[in-house]
Amino acid sequence: MNSLRSWQAILVSLVLAANTIHAQDAELARGAELLAPFKQDLKKALKSGLAEGPAEAIRVCRVKAPAIATALSVDGVRVGRSSHKLRNPDNTAPEWVSPVMRVYLDDPSSRKPHITELGADTWGYVEPIVVQPLCLTCHGSELPPDIAMQIADLYPEDRAVGFDVGDLRGVFWLEFPKETQ
Ligand code: HEC
């Protein structure tokens, strides 16, 4: 009888664990879905900025990126970009994001979307940002002189250079409320 009970207990905890994993899959998907417009709008803005020249592209990153983040931060959702090598210190991540970023940095195989519970009401979602060829103009090792000059002017404490394609550039992070059942 006792052993039957313990088998039952094991079974229940397995089912519960499976449910938890399942629930986190759903939250991962929801995080990705909530983040998608930020990524899309940002990429579109950067591409059209670059087509108009370096000054406009820098303006996009400096003005439009935070504006898009603010526009999407409604209904209890908060979204942003951050990095271990910041260009703008205003992009410092919330505290809970730093350990995830550290793991992404130390172990490239861990660079997958990550979900974490932030207290009783909120989920935290993080996605790695990897450097693409397009990013090197402003984050690579040798910036075109006009870009280097503007960046030095706007960001005297810039640390966001010297990246190669495939490097971890930073993260997108997102906080969103748990849905009430
Ligand atoms: C035209 C220049 C330019 C290009 C191209 C560019 N960036 Fe940036 N990036 C900037 C500037 C300027 C900032 C600072 C924005 C601010 O003031 O919030 C920035 C900030 C960031 C940040 C926020 C963290 C921080 O360091 O402040 C991330 C993440 C980032 N860039 C990733 C990328 C990625 C990935 C690409 C390629 C897809 C890219 N950037 C292409 C100029 C550029």
mmCIF file of C-alpha atoms and ligand atoms in Angstrom:
data_model
loop_
_atom_site.group_PDB
_atom_site.id
_atom_site.type_symbol
_atom_site.label_atom_id
_atom_site.label_comp_id
_atom_site.label_asym_id
_atom_site.label_seq_id
_atom_site.Cartn_x
_atom_site.Cartn_y
_atom_site.Cartn_z
ATOM 1 C CA MET A 1 0.000 0.000 0.000
ATOM 2 C CA ASN A 2 2.746 2.337 1.002
ATOM 3 C CA SER A 3 4.699 1.552 -2.087
ATOM 4 C CA LEU A 4 1.561 2.066 -4.170
ATOM 5 C CA ARG A 5 1.170 5.496 -2.540
ATOM 6 C CA SER A 6 4.747 6.409 -3.298
ATOM 7 C CA TRP A 7 4.324 5.312 -6.902
ATOM 8 C CA GLN A 8 1.245 7.471 -7.070
ATOM 9 C CA ALA A 9 3.204 10.367 -5.616
ATOM 10 C CA ILE A 10 5.948 9.905 -8.178
ATOM 11 C CA LEU A 11 3.399 9.751 -10.957
ATOM 12 C CA VAL A 12 1.691 12.922 -9.742
ATOM 13 C CA SER A 13 4.947 14.807 -9.521
ATOM 14 C CA LEU A 14 5.907 13.643 -13.020
ATOM 15 C CA VAL A 15 2.588 14.873 -14.366
ATOM 16 C CA LEU A 16 3.032 18.168 -12.521
ATOM 17 C CA ALA A 17 6.563 18.574 -13.855
ATOM 18 C CA ALA A 18 5.347 17.844 -17.371
ATOM 19 C CA ASN A 19 2.598 20.440 -16.911
ATOM 20 C CA THR A 20 5.119 23.008 -15.717
ATOM 21 C CA ILE A 21 7.332 22.403 -18.731
ATOM 22 C CA HIS A 22 4.284 22.667 -20.932
ATOM 23 C CA ALA A 23 3.203 25.913 -19.248
ATOM 24 C CA GLN A 24 6.671 27.373 -19.768
ATOM 25 C CA ASP A 25 6.552 26.437 -23.443
ATOM 26 C CA ALA A 26 3.361 28.439 -23.725
ATOM 27 C CA GLU A 27 4.960 31.409 -21.940
ATOM 28 C CA LEU A 28 8.047 31.192 -24.152
ATOM 29 C CA ALA A 29 5.804 31.346 -27.201
ATOM 30 C CA ARG A 30 3.910 34.297 -25.733
ATOM 31 C CA GLY A 31 7.161 36.145 -24.988
ATOM 32 C CA ALA A 32 8.363 35.592 -28.557
ATOM 33 C CA GLU A 33 5.029 36.785 -29.898
ATOM 34 C CA LEU A 34 5.032 39.961 -27.770
ATOM 35 C CA LEU A 35 8.622 40.741 -28.759
ATOM 36 C CA ALA A 36 8.122 40.212 -32.512
ATOM 37 C CA PRO A 37 6.772 43.713 -33.340
ATOM 38 C CA PHE A 38 9.732 45.363 -31.554
ATOM 39 C CA LYS A 39 12.213 43.326 -33.590
ATOM 40 C CA GLN A 40 10.357 43.880 -36.861
ATOM 41 C CA ASP A 41 9.857 47.636 -36.417
ATOM 42 C CA LEU A 42 13.464 48.076 -35.360
ATOM 43 C CA LYS A 43 14.878 46.180 -38.318
ATOM 44 C CA LYS A 44 12.656 48.083 -40.761
ATOM 45 C CA ALA A 45 13.648 51.430 -39.225
ATOM 46 C CA LEU A 46 17.358 50.539 -39.264
ATOM 47 C CA LYS A 47 17.255 49.417 -42.898
ATOM 48 C CA SER A 48 15.489 52.554 -44.105
ATOM 49 C CA GLY A 49 17.793 54.681 -41.912
ATOM 50 C CA LEU A 50 20.886 53.063 -43.419
ATOM 51 C CA ALA A 51 19.506 53.710 -46.916
ATOM 52 C CA GLU A 52 19.376 57.429 -46.093
ATOM 53 C CA GLY A 53 22.923 57.579 -44.792
ATOM 54 C CA PRO A 54 24.879 57.158 -41.565
ATOM 55 C CA ALA A 55 23.501 60.193 -39.723
ATOM 56 C CA GLU A 56 19.911 59.036 -40.235
ATOM 57 C CA ALA A 57 20.796 55.453 -39.283
ATOM 58 C CA ILE A 58 22.373 56.614 -36.041
ATOM 59 C CA ARG A 59 19.318 58.761 -35.352
ATOM 60 C CA VAL A 60 17.131 55.672 -35.830
ATOM 61 C CA CYS A 61 19.124 53.724 -33.231
ATOM 62 C CA ARG A 62 19.257 56.641 -30.833
ATOM 63 C CA VAL A 63 15.725 58.017 -31.110
ATOM 64 C CA LYS A 64 13.501 55.486 -32.812
ATOM 65 C CA ALA A 65 14.626 52.367 -30.921
ATOM 66 C CA PRO A 66 13.642 53.779 -27.504
ATOM 67 C CA ALA A 67 10.462 55.276 -29.012
ATOM 68 C CA ILE A 68 9.395 51.899 -30.413
ATOM 69 C CA ALA A 69 10.161 50.270 -27.051
ATOM 70 C CA THR A 70 8.015 52.868 -25.255
ATOM 71 C CA ALA A 71 5.170 52.495 -27.752
ATOM 72 C CA LEU A 72 5.108 48.731 -27.172
ATOM 73 C CA SER A 73 5.392 48.993 -23.391
ATOM 74 C CA VAL A 74 1.662 48.989 -22.638
ATOM 75 C CA ASP A 75 -0.761 46.755 -20.712
ATOM 76 C CA GLY A 76 1.863 45.783 -18.151
ATOM 77 C CA VAL A 77 4.427 44.864 -20.804
ATOM 78 C CA ARG A 78 7.920 46.342 -20.661
ATOM 79 C CA VAL A 79 10.450 45.788 -23.416
ATOM 80 C CA GLY A 80 14.022 46.860 -24.072
ATOM 81 C CA ARG A 81 17.478 46.072 -25.463
ATOM 82 C CA SER A 82 20.636 45.744 -23.486
ATOM 83 C CA SER A 83 24.214 44.525 -23.679
ATOM 84 C CA HIS A 84 27.264 43.509 -21.662
ATOM 85 C CA LYS A 85 29.072 46.169 -23.757
ATOM 86 C CA LEU A 86 26.765 49.151 -23.763
ATOM 87 C CA ARG A 87 26.791 52.064 -26.107
ATOM 88 C CA ASN A 88 24.135 54.005 -24.206
ATOM 89 C CA PRO A 89 24.123 53.512 -20.409
ATOM 90 C CA ASP A 90 20.360 54.247 -20.503
ATOM 91 C CA ASN A 91 20.022 50.735 -21.962
ATOM 92 C CA THR A 92 21.208 49.092 -18.744
ATOM 93 C CA ALA A 93 19.075 45.969 -18.268
ATOM 94 C CA PRO A 94 16.812 45.277 -15.285
ATOM 95 C CA GLU A 95 18.686 43.330 -12.634
ATOM 96 C CA TRP A 96 17.116 39.942 -13.421
ATOM 97 C CA VAL A 97 18.447 40.040 -16.998
ATOM 98 C CA SER A 98 22.177 40.186 -16.165
ATOM 99 C CA PRO A 99 22.598 36.545 -15.031
ATOM 100 C CA VAL A 100 20.889 35.312 -18.213
ATOM 101 C CA MET A 101 23.190 37.494 -20.307
ATOM 102 C CA ARG A 102 26.171 36.084 -18.410
ATOM 103 C CA VAL A 103 25.134 32.508 -19.268
ATOM 104 C CA TYR A 104 24.648 33.439 -22.958
ATOM 105 C CA LEU A 105 28.145 34.934 -22.943
ATOM 106 C CA ASP A 106 29.870 32.004 -21.254
ATOM 107 C CA ASP A 107 28.106 29.243 -23.185
ATOM 108 C CA PRO A 108 27.171 29.898 -26.833
ATOM 109 C CA SER A 109 25.033 26.732 -26.904
ATOM 110 C CA SER A 110 22.723 28.376 -24.330
ATOM 111 C CA ARG A 111 21.802 31.231 -26.681
ATOM 112 C CA LYS A 112 18.128 30.421 -26.933
ATOM 113 C CA PRO A 113 15.031 32.286 -25.755
ATOM 114 C CA HIS A 114 14.751 32.076 -21.986
ATOM 115 C CA ILE A 115 11.725 32.433 -19.715
ATOM 116 C CA THR A 116 11.804 33.108 -15.992
ATOM 117 C CA GLU A 117 9.231 33.873 -13.310
ATOM 118 C CA LEU A 118 9.479 37.335 -11.765
ATOM 119 C CA GLY A 119 7.358 37.033 -8.665
ATOM 120 C CA ALA A 120 3.707 36.086 -8.597
ATOM 121 C CA ASP A 121 2.385 38.209 -11.434
ATOM 122 C CA THR A 122 5.051 38.599 -14.071
ATOM 123 C CA TRP A 123 7.075 36.610 -16.581
ATOM 124 C CA GLY A 124 10.499 37.680 -17.799
ATOM 125 C CA TYR A 125 11.596 36.761 -21.311
ATOM 126 C CA VAL A 126 15.079 37.167 -22.818
ATOM 127 C CA GLU A 127 16.333 36.587 -26.341
ATOM 128 C CA PRO A 128 19.973 36.742 -27.467
ATOM 129 C CA ILE A 129 21.004 39.270 -30.135
ATOM 130 C CA VAL A 130 23.766 38.047 -32.411
ATOM 131 C CA VAL A 131 25.876 40.334 -34.613
ATOM 132 C CA GLN A 132 25.043 40.270 -38.343
ATOM 133 C CA PRO A 133 27.132 41.795 -41.145
ATOM 134 C CA LEU A 134 24.799 44.812 -41.216
ATOM 135 C CA CYS A 135 25.710 45.688 -37.612
ATOM 136 C CA LEU A 136 29.465 45.984 -38.225
ATOM 137 C CA THR A 137 29.173 49.478 -39.728
ATOM 138 C CA CYS A 138 28.487 50.784 -36.232
ATOM 139 C CA HIS A 139 29.604 47.970 -33.902
ATOM 140 C CA GLY A 140 32.586 46.425 -35.732
ATOM 141 C CA SER A 141 36.308 46.930 -35.298
ATOM 142 C CA GLU A 142 36.830 49.581 -37.969
ATOM 143 C CA LEU A 143 34.028 52.099 -38.293
ATOM 144 C CA PRO A 144 33.857 54.478 -41.250
ATOM 145 C CA PRO A 145 35.356 57.789 -40.029
ATOM 146 C CA ASP A 146 32.111 59.818 -40.271
ATOM 147 C CA ILE A 147 30.267 57.206 -38.172
ATOM 148 C CA ALA A 148 33.114 56.891 -35.665
ATOM 149 C CA MET A 149 33.089 60.677 -35.222
ATOM 150 C CA GLN A 150 29.355 60.943 -34.611
ATOM 151 C CA ILE A 151 29.352 58.013 -32.206
ATOM 152 C CA ALA A 152 32.305 59.399 -30.237
ATOM 153 C CA ASP A 153 30.426 62.683 -30.030
ATOM 154 C CA LEU A 154 27.110 61.202 -28.880
ATOM 155 C CA TYR A 155 28.461 58.356 -26.722
ATOM 156 C CA PRO A 156 31.722 59.327 -25.017
ATOM 157 C CA GLU A 157 31.602 56.099 -22.955
ATOM 158 C CA ASP A 158 30.836 53.795 -25.903
ATOM 159 C CA ARG A 159 31.839 50.167 -25.318
ATOM 160 C CA ALA A 160 29.840 48.662 -28.187
ATOM 161 C CA VAL A 161 32.575 48.280 -30.812
ATOM 162 C CA GLY A 162 34.995 45.518 -31.776
ATOM 163 C CA PHE A 163 32.288 42.932 -32.488
ATOM 164 C CA ASP A 164 32.528 40.241 -35.195
ATOM 165 C CA VAL A 165 29.699 38.518 -37.044
ATOM 166 C CA GLY A 166 28.262 35.778 -34.812
ATOM 167 C CA ASP A 167 29.307 37.435 -31.537
ATOM 168 C CA LEU A 168 26.730 38.014 -28.828
ATOM 169 C CA ARG A 169 25.827 41.701 -29.118
ATOM 170 C CA GLY A 170 23.338 41.719 -26.257
ATOM 171 C CA VAL A 171 19.725 40.831 -25.536
ATOM 172 C CA PHE A 172 16.132 41.764 -26.045
ATOM 173 C CA TRP A 173 14.274 41.560 -22.754
ATOM 174 C CA LEU A 174 10.569 41.640 -21.999
ATOM 175 C CA GLU A 175 8.396 41.632 -18.887
ATOM 176 C CA PHE A 176 4.752 40.647 -19.236
ATOM 177 C CA PRO A 177 1.916 39.919 -16.837
ATOM 178 C CA LYS A 178 0.749 36.389 -16.139
ATOM 179 C CA GLU A 179 -2.672 35.944 -17.612
ATOM 180 C CA THR A 180 -5.406 35.503 -15.050
ATOM 181 C CA GLN A 181 -7.116 32.192 -15.574
HETATM 182 C C1 HEC B 1 23.995 53.184 -38.019
HETATM 183 C C2 HEC B 1 24.686 52.650 -36.881
HETATM 184 C C3 HEC B 1 24.197 51.375 -36.257
HETATM 185 C C4 HEC B 1 23.955 50.164 -36.844
HETATM 186 C C5 HEC B 1 24.087 49.786 -38.315
HETATM 187 C C6 HEC B 1 23.574 49.267 -35.760
HETATM 188 N N1 HEC B 1 23.590 49.927 -34.555
HETATM 189 FE FE1 HEC B 1 23.189 49.143 -32.759
HETATM 190 N N2 HEC B 1 23.333 50.955 -31.901
HETATM 191 C C7 HEC B 1 23.687 52.117 -32.577
HETATM 192 C C8 HEC B 1 23.527 53.248 -31.679
HETATM 193 C C9 HEC B 1 23.772 54.706 -32.036
HETATM 194 C C10 HEC B 1 23.076 52.716 -30.444
HETATM 195 C C11 HEC B 1 22.724 53.480 -29.182
HETATM 196 C C12 HEC B 1 21.193 53.636 -29.138
HETATM 197 C C13 HEC B 1 20.680 54.418 -27.949
HETATM 198 O O1 HEC B 1 21.159 55.533 -27.725
HETATM 199 O O2 HEC B 1 19.767 53.878 -27.276
HETATM 200 C C14 HEC B 1 22.960 51.281 -30.631
HETATM 201 C C15 HEC B 1 22.532 50.417 -29.640
HETATM 202 C C16 HEC B 1 22.371 49.073 -29.812
HETATM 203 C C17 HEC B 1 21.920 48.173 -28.764
HETATM 204 C C18 HEC B 1 21.443 48.554 -27.366
HETATM 205 C C19 HEC B 1 22.469 48.370 -26.305
HETATM 206 C C20 HEC B 1 23.522 49.454 -26.226
HETATM 207 O O3 HEC B 1 24.685 49.119 -26.437
HETATM 208 O O4 HEC B 1 23.187 50.630 -25.934
HETATM 209 C C21 HEC B 1 21.926 46.929 -29.308
HETATM 210 C C22 HEC B 1 21.550 45.636 -28.614
HETATM 211 C C23 HEC B 1 22.350 47.067 -30.683
HETATM 212 N N3 HEC B 1 22.635 48.377 -30.965
HETATM 213 C C24 HEC B 1 22.444 46.020 -31.572
HETATM 214 C C25 HEC B 1 22.634 46.183 -32.938
HETATM 215 C C26 HEC B 1 22.538 45.106 -33.884
HETATM 216 C C27 HEC B 1 22.251 43.652 -33.550
HETATM 217 C C28 HEC B 1 22.739 45.636 -35.130
HETATM 218 C C29 HEC B 1 22.673 44.949 -36.459
HETATM 219 C C30 HEC B 1 21.430 44.271 -36.771
HETATM 220 C C31 HEC B 1 22.986 47.064 -34.932
HETATM 221 N N4 HEC B 1 22.913 47.350 -33.595
HETATM 222 C C32 HEC B 1 23.256 47.947 -35.946
HETATM 223 C C33 HEC B 1 24.108 52.213 -33.879
HETATM 224 C C34 HEC B 1 23.956 51.209 -34.810
#
